[in-house]
Each structure stands twice: as structure tokens, then as C-alpha cells.
mmCIF file of C-alpha atoms in Angstrom:
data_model
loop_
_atom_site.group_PDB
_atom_site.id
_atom_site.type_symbol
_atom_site.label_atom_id
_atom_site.label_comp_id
_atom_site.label_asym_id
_atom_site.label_seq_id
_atom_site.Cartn_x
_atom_site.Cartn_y
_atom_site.Cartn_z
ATOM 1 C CA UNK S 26 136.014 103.561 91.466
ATOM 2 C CA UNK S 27 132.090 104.326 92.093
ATOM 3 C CA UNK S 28 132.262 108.013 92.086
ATOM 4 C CA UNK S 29 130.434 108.848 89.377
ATOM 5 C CA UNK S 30 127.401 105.911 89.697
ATOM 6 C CA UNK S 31 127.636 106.944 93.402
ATOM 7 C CA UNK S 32 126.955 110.632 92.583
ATOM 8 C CA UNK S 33 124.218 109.674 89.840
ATOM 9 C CA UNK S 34 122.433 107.437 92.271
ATOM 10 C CA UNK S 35 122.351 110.293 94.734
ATOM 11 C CA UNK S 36 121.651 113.241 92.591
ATOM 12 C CA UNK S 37 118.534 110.974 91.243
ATOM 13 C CA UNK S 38 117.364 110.328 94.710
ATOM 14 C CA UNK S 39 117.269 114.053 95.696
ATOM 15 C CA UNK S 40 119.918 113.629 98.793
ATOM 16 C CA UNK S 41 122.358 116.103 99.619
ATOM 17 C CA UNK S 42 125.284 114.859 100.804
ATOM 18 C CA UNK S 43 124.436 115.499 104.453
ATOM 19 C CA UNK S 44 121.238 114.065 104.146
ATOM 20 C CA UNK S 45 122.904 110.918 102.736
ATOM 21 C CA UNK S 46 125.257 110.544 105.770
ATOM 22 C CA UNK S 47 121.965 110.443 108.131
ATOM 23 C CA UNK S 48 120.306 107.878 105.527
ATOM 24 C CA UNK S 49 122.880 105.795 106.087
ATOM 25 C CA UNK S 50 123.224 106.960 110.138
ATOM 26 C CA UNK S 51 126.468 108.438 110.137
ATOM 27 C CA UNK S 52 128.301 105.895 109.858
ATOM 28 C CA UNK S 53 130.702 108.150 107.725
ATOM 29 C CA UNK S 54 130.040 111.837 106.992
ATOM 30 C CA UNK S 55 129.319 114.061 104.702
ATOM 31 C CA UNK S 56 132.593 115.322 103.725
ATOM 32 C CA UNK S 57 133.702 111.229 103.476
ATOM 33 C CA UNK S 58 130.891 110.629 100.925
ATOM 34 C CA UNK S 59 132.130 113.478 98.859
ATOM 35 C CA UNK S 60 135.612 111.891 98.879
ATOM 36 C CA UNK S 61 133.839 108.670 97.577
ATOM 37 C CA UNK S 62 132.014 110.871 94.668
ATOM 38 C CA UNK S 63 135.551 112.219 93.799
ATOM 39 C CA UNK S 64 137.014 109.242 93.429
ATOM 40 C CA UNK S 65 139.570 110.187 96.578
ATOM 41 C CA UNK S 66 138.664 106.833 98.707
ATOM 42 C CA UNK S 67 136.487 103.881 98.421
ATOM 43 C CA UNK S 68 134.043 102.497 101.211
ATOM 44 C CA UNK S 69 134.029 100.007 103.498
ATOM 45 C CA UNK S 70 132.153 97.059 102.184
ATOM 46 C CA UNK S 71 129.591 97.529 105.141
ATOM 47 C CA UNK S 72 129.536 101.615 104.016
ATOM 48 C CA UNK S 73 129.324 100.274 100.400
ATOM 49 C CA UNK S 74 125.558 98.145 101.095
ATOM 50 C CA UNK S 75 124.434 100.999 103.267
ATOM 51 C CA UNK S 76 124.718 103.123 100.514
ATOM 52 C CA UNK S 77 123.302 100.609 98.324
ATOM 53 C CA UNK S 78 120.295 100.860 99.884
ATOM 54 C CA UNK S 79 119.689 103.873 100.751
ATOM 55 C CA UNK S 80 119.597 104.950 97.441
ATOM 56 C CA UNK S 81 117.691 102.274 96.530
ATOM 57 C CA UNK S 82 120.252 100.814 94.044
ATOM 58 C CA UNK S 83 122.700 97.602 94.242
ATOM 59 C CA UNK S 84 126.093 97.667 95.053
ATOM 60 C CA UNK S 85 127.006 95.492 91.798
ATOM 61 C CA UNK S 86 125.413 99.012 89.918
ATOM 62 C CA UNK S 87 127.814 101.394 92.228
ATOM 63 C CA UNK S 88 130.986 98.942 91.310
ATOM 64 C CA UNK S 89 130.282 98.918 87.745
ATOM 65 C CA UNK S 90 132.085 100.524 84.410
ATOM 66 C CA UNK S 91 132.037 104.262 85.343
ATOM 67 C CA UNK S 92 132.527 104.657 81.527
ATOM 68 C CA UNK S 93 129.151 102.530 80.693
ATOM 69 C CA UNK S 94 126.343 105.252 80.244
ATOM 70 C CA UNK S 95 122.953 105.417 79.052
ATOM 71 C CA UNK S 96 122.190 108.281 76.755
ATOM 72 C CA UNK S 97 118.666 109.333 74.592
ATOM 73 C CA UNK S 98 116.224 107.924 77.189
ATOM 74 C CA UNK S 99 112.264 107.425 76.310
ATOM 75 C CA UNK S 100 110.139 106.244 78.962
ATOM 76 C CA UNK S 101 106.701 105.206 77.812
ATOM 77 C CA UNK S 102 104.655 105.793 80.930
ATOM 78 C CA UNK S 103 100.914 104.057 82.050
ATOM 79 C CA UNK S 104 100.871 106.278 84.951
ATOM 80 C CA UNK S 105 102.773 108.205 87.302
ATOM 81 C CA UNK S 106 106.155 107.245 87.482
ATOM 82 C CA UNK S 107 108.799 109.429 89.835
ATOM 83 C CA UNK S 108 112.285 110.598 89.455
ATOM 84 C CA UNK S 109 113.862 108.279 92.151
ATOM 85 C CA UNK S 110 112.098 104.718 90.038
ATOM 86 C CA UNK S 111 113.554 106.095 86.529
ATOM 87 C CA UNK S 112 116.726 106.006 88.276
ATOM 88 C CA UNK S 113 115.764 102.388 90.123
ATOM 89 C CA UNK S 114 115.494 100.757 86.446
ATOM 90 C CA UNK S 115 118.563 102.487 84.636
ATOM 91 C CA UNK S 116 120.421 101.135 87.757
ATOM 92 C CA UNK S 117 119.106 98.136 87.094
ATOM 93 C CA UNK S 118 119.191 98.158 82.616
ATOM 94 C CA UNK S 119 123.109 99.192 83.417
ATOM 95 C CA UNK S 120 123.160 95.830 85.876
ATOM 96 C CA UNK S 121 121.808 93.820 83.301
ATOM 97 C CA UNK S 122 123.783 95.651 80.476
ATOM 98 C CA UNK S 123 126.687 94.746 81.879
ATOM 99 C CA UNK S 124 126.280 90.692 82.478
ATOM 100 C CA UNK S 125 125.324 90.693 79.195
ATOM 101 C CA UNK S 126 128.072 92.609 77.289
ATOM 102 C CA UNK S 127 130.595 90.419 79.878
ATOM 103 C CA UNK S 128 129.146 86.973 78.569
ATOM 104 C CA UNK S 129 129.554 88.724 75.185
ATOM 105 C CA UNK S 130 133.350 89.383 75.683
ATOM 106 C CA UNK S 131 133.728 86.097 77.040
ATOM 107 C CA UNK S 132 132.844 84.325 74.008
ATOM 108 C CA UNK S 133 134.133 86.746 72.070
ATOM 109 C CA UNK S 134 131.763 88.108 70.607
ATOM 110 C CA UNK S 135 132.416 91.415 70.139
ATOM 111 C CA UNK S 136 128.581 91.773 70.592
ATOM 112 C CA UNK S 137 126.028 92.107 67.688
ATOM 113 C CA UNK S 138 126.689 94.894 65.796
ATOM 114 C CA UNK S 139 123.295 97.429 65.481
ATOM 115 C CA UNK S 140 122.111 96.601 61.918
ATOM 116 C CA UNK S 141 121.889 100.391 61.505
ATOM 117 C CA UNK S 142 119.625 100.809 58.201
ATOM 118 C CA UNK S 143 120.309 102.720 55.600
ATOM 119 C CA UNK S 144 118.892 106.669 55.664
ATOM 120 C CA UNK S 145 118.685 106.152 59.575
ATOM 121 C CA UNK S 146 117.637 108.700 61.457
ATOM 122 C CA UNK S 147 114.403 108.723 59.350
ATOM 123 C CA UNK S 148 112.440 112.803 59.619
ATOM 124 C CA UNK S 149 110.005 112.727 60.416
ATOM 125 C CA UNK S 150 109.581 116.868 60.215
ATOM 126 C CA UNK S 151 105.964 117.670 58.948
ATOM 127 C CA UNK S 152 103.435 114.692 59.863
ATOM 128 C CA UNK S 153 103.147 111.658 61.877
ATOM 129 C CA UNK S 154 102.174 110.211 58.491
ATOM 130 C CA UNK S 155 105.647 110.350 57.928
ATOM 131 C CA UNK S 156 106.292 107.861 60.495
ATOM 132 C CA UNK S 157 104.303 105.115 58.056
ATOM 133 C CA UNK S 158 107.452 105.835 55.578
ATOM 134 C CA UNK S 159 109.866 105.048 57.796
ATOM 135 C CA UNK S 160 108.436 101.733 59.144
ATOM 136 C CA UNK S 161 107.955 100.671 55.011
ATOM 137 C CA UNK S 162 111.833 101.945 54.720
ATOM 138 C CA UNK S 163 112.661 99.770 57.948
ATOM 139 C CA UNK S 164 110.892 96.552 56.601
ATOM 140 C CA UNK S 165 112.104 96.842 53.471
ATOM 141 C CA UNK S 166 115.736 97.201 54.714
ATOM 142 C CA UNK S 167 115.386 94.108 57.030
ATOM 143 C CA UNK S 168 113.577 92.261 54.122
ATOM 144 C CA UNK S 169 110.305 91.813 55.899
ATOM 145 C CA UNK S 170 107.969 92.593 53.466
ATOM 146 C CA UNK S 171 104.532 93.218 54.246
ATOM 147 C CA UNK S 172 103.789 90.029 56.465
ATOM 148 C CA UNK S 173 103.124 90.042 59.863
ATOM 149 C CA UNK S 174 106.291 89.642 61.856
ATOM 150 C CA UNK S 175 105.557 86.197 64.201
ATOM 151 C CA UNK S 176 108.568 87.156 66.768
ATOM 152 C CA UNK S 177 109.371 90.838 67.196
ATOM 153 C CA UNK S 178 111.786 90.091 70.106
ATOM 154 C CA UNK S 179 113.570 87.788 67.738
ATOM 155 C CA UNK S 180 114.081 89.950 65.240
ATOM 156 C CA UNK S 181 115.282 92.792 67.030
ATOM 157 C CA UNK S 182 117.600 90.821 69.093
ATOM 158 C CA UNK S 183 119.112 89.415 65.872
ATOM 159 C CA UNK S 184 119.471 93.029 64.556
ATOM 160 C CA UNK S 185 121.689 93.988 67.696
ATOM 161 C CA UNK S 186 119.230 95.228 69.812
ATOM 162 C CA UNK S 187 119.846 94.225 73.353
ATOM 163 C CA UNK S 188 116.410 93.230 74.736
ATOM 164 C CA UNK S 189 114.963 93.246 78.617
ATOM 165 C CA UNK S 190 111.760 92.567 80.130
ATOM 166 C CA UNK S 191 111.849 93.364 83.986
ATOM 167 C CA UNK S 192 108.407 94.294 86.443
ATOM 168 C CA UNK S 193 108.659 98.232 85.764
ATOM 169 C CA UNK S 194 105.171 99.214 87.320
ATOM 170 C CA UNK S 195 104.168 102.622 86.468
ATOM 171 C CA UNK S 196 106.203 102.225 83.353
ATOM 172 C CA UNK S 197 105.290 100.743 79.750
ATOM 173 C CA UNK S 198 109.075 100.484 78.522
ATOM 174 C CA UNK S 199 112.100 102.671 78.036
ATOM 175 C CA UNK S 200 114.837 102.989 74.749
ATOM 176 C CA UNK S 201 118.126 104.346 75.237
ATOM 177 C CA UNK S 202 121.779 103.767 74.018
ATOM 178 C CA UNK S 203 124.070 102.731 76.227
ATOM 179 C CA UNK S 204 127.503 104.145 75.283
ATOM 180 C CA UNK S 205 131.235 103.403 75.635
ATOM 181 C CA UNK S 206 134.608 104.444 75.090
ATOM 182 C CA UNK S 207 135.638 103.892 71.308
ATOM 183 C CA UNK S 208 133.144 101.565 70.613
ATOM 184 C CA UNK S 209 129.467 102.046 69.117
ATOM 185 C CA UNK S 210 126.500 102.609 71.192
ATOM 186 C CA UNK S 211 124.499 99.595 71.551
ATOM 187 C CA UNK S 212 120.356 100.444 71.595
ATOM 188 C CA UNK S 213 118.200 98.944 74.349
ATOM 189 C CA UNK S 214 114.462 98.944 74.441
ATOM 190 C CA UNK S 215 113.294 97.309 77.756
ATOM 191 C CA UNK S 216 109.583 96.465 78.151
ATOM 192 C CA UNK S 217 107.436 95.984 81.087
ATOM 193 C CA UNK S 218 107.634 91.971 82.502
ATOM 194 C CA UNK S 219 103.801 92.244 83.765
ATOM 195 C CA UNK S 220 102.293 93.252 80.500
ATOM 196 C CA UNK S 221 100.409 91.011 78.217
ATOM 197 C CA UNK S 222 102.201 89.769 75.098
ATOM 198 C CA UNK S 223 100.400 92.404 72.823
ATOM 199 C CA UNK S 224 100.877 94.859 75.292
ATOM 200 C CA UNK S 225 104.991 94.541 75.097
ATOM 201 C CA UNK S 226 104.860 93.995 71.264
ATOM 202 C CA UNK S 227 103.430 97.289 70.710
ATOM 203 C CA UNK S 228 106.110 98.990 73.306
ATOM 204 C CA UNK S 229 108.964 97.248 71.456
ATOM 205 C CA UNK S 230 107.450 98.898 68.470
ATOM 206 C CA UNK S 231 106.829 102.236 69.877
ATOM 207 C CA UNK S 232 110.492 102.290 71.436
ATOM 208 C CA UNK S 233 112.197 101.166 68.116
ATOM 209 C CA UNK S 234 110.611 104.562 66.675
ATOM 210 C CA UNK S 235 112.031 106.297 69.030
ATOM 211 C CA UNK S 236 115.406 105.073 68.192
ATOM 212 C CA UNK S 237 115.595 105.328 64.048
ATOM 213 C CA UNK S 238 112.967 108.243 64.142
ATOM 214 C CA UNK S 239 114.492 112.009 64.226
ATOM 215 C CA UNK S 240 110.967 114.138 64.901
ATOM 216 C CA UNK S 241 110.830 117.449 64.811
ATOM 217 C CA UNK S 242 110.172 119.546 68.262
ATOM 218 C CA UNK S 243 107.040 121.090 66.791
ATOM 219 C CA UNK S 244 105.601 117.320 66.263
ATOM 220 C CA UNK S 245 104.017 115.279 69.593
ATOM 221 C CA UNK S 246 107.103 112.473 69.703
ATOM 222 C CA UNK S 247 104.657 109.851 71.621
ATOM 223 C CA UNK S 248 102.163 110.123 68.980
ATOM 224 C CA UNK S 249 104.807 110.205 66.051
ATOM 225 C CA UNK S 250 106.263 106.766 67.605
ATOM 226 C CA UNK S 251 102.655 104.714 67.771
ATOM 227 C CA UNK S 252 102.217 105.476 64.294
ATOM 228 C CA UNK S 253 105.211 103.963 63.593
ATOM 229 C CA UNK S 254 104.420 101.267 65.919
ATOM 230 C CA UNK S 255 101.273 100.448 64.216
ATOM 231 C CA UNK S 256 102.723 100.797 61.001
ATOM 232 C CA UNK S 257 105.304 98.224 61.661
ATOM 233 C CA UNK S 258 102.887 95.410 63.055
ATOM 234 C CA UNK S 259 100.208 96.619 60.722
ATOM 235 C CA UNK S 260 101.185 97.348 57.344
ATOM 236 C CA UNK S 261 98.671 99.374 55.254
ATOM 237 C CA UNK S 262 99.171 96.625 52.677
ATOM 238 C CA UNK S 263 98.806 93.754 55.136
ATOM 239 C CA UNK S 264 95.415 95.273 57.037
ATOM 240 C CA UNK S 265 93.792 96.200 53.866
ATOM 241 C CA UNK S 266 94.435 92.368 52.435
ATOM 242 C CA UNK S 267 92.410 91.459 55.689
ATOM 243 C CA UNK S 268 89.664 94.004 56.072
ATOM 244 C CA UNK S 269 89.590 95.711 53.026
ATOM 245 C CA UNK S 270 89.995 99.579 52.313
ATOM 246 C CA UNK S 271 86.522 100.648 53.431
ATOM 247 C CA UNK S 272 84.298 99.161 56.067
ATOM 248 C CA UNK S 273 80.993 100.483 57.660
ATOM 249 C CA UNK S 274 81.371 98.343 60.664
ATOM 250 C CA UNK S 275 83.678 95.423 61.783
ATOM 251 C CA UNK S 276 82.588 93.499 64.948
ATOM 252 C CA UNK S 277 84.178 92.556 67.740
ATOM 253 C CA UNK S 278 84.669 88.673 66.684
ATOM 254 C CA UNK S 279 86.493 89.731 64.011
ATOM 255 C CA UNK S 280 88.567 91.897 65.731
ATOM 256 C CA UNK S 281 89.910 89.152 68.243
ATOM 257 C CA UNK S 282 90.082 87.364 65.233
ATOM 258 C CA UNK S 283 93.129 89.992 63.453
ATOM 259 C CA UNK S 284 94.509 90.689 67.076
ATOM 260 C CA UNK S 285 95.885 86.918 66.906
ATOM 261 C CA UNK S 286 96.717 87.434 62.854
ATOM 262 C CA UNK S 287 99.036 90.630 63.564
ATOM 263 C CA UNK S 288 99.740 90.023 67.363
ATOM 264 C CA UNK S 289 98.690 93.683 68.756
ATOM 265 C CA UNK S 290 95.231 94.497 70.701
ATOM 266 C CA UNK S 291 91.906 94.940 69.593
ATOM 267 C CA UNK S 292 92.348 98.631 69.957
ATOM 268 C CA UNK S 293 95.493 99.194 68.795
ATOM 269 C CA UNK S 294 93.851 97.608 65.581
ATOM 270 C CA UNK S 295 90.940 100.014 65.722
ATOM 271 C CA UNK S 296 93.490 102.971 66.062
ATOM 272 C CA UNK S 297 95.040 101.596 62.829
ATOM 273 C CA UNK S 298 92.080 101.296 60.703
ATOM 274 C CA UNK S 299 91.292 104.870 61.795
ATOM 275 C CA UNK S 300 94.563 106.229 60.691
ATOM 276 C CA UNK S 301 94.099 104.531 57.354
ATOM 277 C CA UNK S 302 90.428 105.541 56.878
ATOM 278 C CA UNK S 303 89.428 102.052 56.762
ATOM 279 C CA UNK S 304 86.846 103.134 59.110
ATOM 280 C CA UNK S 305 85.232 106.441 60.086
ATOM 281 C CA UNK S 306 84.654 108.594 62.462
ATOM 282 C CA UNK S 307 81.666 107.444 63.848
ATOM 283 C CA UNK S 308 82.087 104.124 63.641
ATOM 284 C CA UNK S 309 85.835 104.345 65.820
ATOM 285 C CA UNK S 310 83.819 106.272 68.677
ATOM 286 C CA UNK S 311 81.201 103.642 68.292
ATOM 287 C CA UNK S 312 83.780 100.835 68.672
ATOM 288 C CA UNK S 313 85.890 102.829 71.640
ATOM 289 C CA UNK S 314 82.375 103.394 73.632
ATOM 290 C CA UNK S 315 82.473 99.384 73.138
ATOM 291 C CA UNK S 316 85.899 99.025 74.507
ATOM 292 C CA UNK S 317 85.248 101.540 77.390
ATOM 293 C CA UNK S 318 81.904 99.663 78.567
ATOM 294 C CA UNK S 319 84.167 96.299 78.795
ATOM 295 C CA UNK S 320 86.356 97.705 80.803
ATOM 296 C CA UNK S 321 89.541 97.981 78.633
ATOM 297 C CA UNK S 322 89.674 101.757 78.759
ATOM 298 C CA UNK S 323 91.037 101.568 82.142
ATOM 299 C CA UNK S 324 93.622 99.888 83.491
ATOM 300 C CA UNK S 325 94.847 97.337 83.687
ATOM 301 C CA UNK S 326 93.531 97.715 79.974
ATOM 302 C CA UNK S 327 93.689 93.949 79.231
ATOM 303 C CA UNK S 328 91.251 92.491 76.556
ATOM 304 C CA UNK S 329 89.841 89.297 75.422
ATOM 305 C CA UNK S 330 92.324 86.723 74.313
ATOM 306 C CA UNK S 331 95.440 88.348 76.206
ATOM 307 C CA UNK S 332 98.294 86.668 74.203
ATOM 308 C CA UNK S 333 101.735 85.281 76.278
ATOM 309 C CA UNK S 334 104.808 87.788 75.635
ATOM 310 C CA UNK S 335 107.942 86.874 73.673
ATOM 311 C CA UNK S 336 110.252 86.358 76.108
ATOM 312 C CA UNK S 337 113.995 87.920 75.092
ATOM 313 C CA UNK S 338 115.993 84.424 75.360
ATOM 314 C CA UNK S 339 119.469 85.565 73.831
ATOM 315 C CA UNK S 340 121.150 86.751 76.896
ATOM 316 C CA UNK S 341 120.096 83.205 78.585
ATOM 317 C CA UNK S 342 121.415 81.306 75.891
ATOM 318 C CA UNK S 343 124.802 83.022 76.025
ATOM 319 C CA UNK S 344 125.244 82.426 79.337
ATOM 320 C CA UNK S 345 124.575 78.610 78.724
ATOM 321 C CA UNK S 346 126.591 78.639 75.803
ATOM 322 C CA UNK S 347 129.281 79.855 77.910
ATOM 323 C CA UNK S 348 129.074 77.695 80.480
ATOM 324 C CA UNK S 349 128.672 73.986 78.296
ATOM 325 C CA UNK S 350 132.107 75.350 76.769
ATOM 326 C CA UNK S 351 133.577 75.513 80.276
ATOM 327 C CA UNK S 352 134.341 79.146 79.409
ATOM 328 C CA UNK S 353 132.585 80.322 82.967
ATOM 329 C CA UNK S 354 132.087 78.259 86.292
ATOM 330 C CA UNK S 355 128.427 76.793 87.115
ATOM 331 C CA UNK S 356 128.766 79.536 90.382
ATOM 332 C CA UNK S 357 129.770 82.177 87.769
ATOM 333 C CA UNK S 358 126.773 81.369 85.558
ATOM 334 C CA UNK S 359 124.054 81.861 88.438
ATOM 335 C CA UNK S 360 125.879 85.323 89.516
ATOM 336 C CA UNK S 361 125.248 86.798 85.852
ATOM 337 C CA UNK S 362 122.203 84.780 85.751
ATOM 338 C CA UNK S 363 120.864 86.032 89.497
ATOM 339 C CA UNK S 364 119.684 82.844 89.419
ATOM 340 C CA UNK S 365 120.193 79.674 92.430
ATOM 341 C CA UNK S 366 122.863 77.063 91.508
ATOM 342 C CA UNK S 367 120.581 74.144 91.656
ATOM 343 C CA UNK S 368 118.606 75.954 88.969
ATOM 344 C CA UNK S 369 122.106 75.906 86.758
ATOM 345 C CA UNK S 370 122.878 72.382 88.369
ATOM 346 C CA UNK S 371 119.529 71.070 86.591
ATOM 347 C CA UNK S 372 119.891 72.805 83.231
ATOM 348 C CA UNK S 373 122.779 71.173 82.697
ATOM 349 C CA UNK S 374 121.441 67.946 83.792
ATOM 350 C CA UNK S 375 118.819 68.734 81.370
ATOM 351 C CA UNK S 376 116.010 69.179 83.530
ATOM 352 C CA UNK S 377 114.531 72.955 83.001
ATOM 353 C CA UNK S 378 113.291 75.304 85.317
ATOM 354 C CA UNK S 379 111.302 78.283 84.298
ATOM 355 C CA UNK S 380 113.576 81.101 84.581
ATOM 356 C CA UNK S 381 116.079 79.505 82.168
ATOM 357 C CA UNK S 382 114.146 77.897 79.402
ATOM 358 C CA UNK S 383 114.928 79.131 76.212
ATOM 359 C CA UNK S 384 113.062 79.170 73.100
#
């Protein structure tokens, strides 16, 4: 039954029910829409896509597990973003969600359980410097040490943290847990498809805060969750093995240099070296006045040396996987893939196409 996704889609769009029936130009009423959102009838097929689009959602979203939900959502915005978009992409993570906890089940996989580490939710109730804790806690947990991690998609995918990358425009990246009857809530952190590689590293970083962080009200949670995110990619430990624990200056050169070492931008890096009094005052304003006259102050921010993102390829390979053991049909495998057949077809012939290589 759709009545709840149905009601969801329309209370996000801002349509009453009457001014849903003339979206959709009467070709049922009010009072029949209402039945829908009580789960007292079901549309039409042709009432179902009308409805579809005019609230801007699919018809595979109204269809789908009334009981799937997405709770605790963080959107990391680069501009204005409005109510009726946030409700286009958690249509569309709760699309996505679903293919990929069905190719799960199908394998029976029961799906990667959240490595949930120990003492998490980490406080974070009286600093941001707190946040540099609970990144050391994290690594140290998930054995990482104090080395650069090379694939941060990788890793959290292995962990059991369902990964997406779609075109989200306004919008950096979102977290959230998507729950379900009598099973655990599986996190998602979903980053934006048109960034630049360190771009989406530092919003997978910045949304894993958000989900093992528990910040106090009286602390600025955006600003609590970067220093965690620049704590994770940039270890104190690490960054002062590179660039010491003082510096009066450090030039640009080198800068693009340690971008590539730790896989974040130039002034993300800055940022960091600032937080850890590596540099001063003076010489961060000198080095933002820098950035600013290059351009990278504004967007679409991107720097020298813009790096390739990590693609999330676990969902792919699942579906593969499922499909070379016969367990789906080459026509089932491009519906959860929303990909073409002959795109399947010459996968399995061995010839790739771009949308399904995996790493």
C-alpha cells in the first residue's frame, strides 16, 4: 500500500490534497487521494505516474516498503537547497536503499552488519576539540593507525556503511539511518556525484561525525563534524610527521604536494594546520587571501590538482555477483541497476561500460 510514502511525498511538496487533485487535473479528487493516503484504495496505474510526477518522485518510491524509513538526517549544504529537493533525494536514497538491501537478501546476505565501535556515540559536550578524540578512538577501533587512509569509500563500505554518490546540486551530502522492523538501522552517508574526489572525501568524513558523534545543543554541530573530518584524514600525528609542529610559512607547492599525500584540499589542509597551531594566525589569513585571489573561495571552489572520487562499487558488484550465479535474470539486473540491457549483455560478455565497472 503507498499511503504513507504517498502522504510523505505530498506533505514535503507543500500540496493540500485539493491542490494535488488539480496537479494531477482531476483525474480523481480530493477525497479519492485521501483514500489512497489511508490505505482505503490503490490507484490506477495511469493515477499512480500522475502522482509520481507531480510530486516530483517515482512511482517505484510510492510502491516501496512503507516500513523502510529514514531517521537522524544531516544535510551538508553548498547553497540553498529547498524543502521539496530534500524530499527529491530521500525519495530517491529510499529507491536506491531498497535495490540494494533486495540484492542483499537475495544472496543472503543478511547485509553488513554496522561495525558499531566501542563507546559509540562519542560526546562531544564541551569543545570541538573533543571531536579530535573521537576520530583517534574511531581509528584505533578500526585499526587504522595514524596513516593516511588510501580508500575512504572502501573502508566504510566494508564497515556496513551503505554508500551513494548521486548529482545532488545545492547539496554537499546527507547521513541518516534508514530503519526497519526488528532489525538494526543501517547508516547511509550519500555524497554529491559532481564533486571532486577531495571534495566527497571530506563529506564522507564530515557525515561519519555526524553519525558516531553525540554533540551537545550548546556546541555548532557543522563545525564539531569538520573537526572530526579533518581529524580523521589528517591525524595530528600524521600532519606533524609531514610539516612539522611549527611553521612560519608553507607555500603553495607544498601544499598540492600533502593534498595528494592525505587526499583532502589545499584548504581543508590549511584549516587543519590552524586547528593544530602548526601555523598562525597571520600566516592562515595570509594563505586564505591566496586561496580567495585564485578563485577557490567561491564556488565551484575547485583547486589545483582536483583528484577523481572513489566511486562506491559494492552495490554494483552485488548485483553482478547475483546475476553470474543465475540468482537474478539479466532483465532483473538492469531494473535494480537502472541501467540498459545491452550494458548488462556486455558485462557479462566481458566487455565494460562505464556505469558498471568496478574497482
Amino acid at each position: 500500500m503507498i499511503g504513507v510514502r504517498l502522504k510523505l511525498a505530498r506533505t514535503a511538496t507543500g500540496f493540500s490534497l485539493r491542490g494535488l487533485a488539480a496537479a494531477i487535473s482531476h483525474c480523481v479528487s480530493a477525497q479519492s487521494i485521501g483514500k489512497y493516503e489511508r490505505n482505503e484504495a490503490m490507484p490506477s496505474s495511469s493515477t499512480l505516474i500522475a502522482l509520481a510526477n507531480a510530486l516530483h518522485t517515482t512511482v517505484e518510491y510510492l510502491l516501496g516498503d512503507p516500513d523502510l524509513v529514514l531517521d537522524d538526517l544531516e544535510f551538508r549544504k553548498n547553497g540553498f537547497i529547498s524543502k521539496r529537493e530534500e524530499a527529491q533525494v530521500e525519495a530517491t536514497v529510499l529507491v536506491y536503499l531498497e535495490r540494494y538491501l533486495a540484492v542483499e537478501d537475495i544472496l543472503q546476505l543478511q547485509s553488513i552488519r554496522w561495525d558499531v565501535p566501542r563507546d559509540v556515540p562519542y560526546p562531544v559536550f564541551h569543545s570541538s576539540i573533543e571531536a579530535d578524540r573521537a576520530a583517534d578512538a574511531l581509528r584505533y577501533y578500526w585499526g587504522l593507525g595514524h596513516e593516511p587512509i588510501p580508500n575512504l569509500v572502501e573502508l566504510l563500505e566494508e564497515r556496513g556503511i551503505k554508500i551513494f554518490a548521486f548529482p545532488l546540486g545545492g547539496l554537499g551530502g546527507l547521513a541518516a539511518r534508514a530503519r526497519r522492523p526488528r532489525l538494526p538501522p543501517v547508516p547511509i552517508v550519500v555524497v554529491n556525484a559532481e564533486d571532486w574526489g577531495e571534495r566527497q572525501r571530506f563529506t564522507l568524513a564530515h557525515e561519519l561525525g555526524h553519525i558516531v558523534l553525540d554533540i551537545s545543543p550548546d556546541l555548532d554541530a557543522e563545525r564539531v563534524a569538520h573537526r572530526f573530518a579533518g581529524a580523521m584524514l589528517m591525524p595530528a600525528k600524521s600532519l606533524w610527521l609531514e610539516v612539522g609542529k611549527h611553521r612560519s610559512s608553507i607555500p603553495l607547492g607544498e601544499l598540492l604536494a600533502l593534498k595528494h599525500v592525505f587526499g583532502v584540499s589545499i584548504q581543508a589542509l590549511t584549516y587543519r594546520c590552524r586547528e593544530l597551531d602548526i601555523i598562525n594566525q597571520t600566516t592562515y589569513r595570509a594563505l586564505f587571501n591566496e586561496f580567495e585571489r585564485l578563485g577557490w573561495r567561491t564556488h565551484p571552489f575547485k583547486e589545483y590538482g582536483a583528484m577523481d572520487g572513489e566511486r562506491p562499487n559494492r552495490f554494483n558488484r552485488l548485483c553482478l555477483r547475483a546475476l553470474a550465479e543465475g540468482a537474478i535474470s539479466e532483465a532483473k539486473a538492469a531494473e535494480i541497476l537502472d541501467v540498459g540491457m545491452t550494458e548488462v549483455s556486455n558485462y557479462m560478455r566481458g566487455t565494460l561500460s562505464s556505469s558498471l565497472e568496478v574497482e
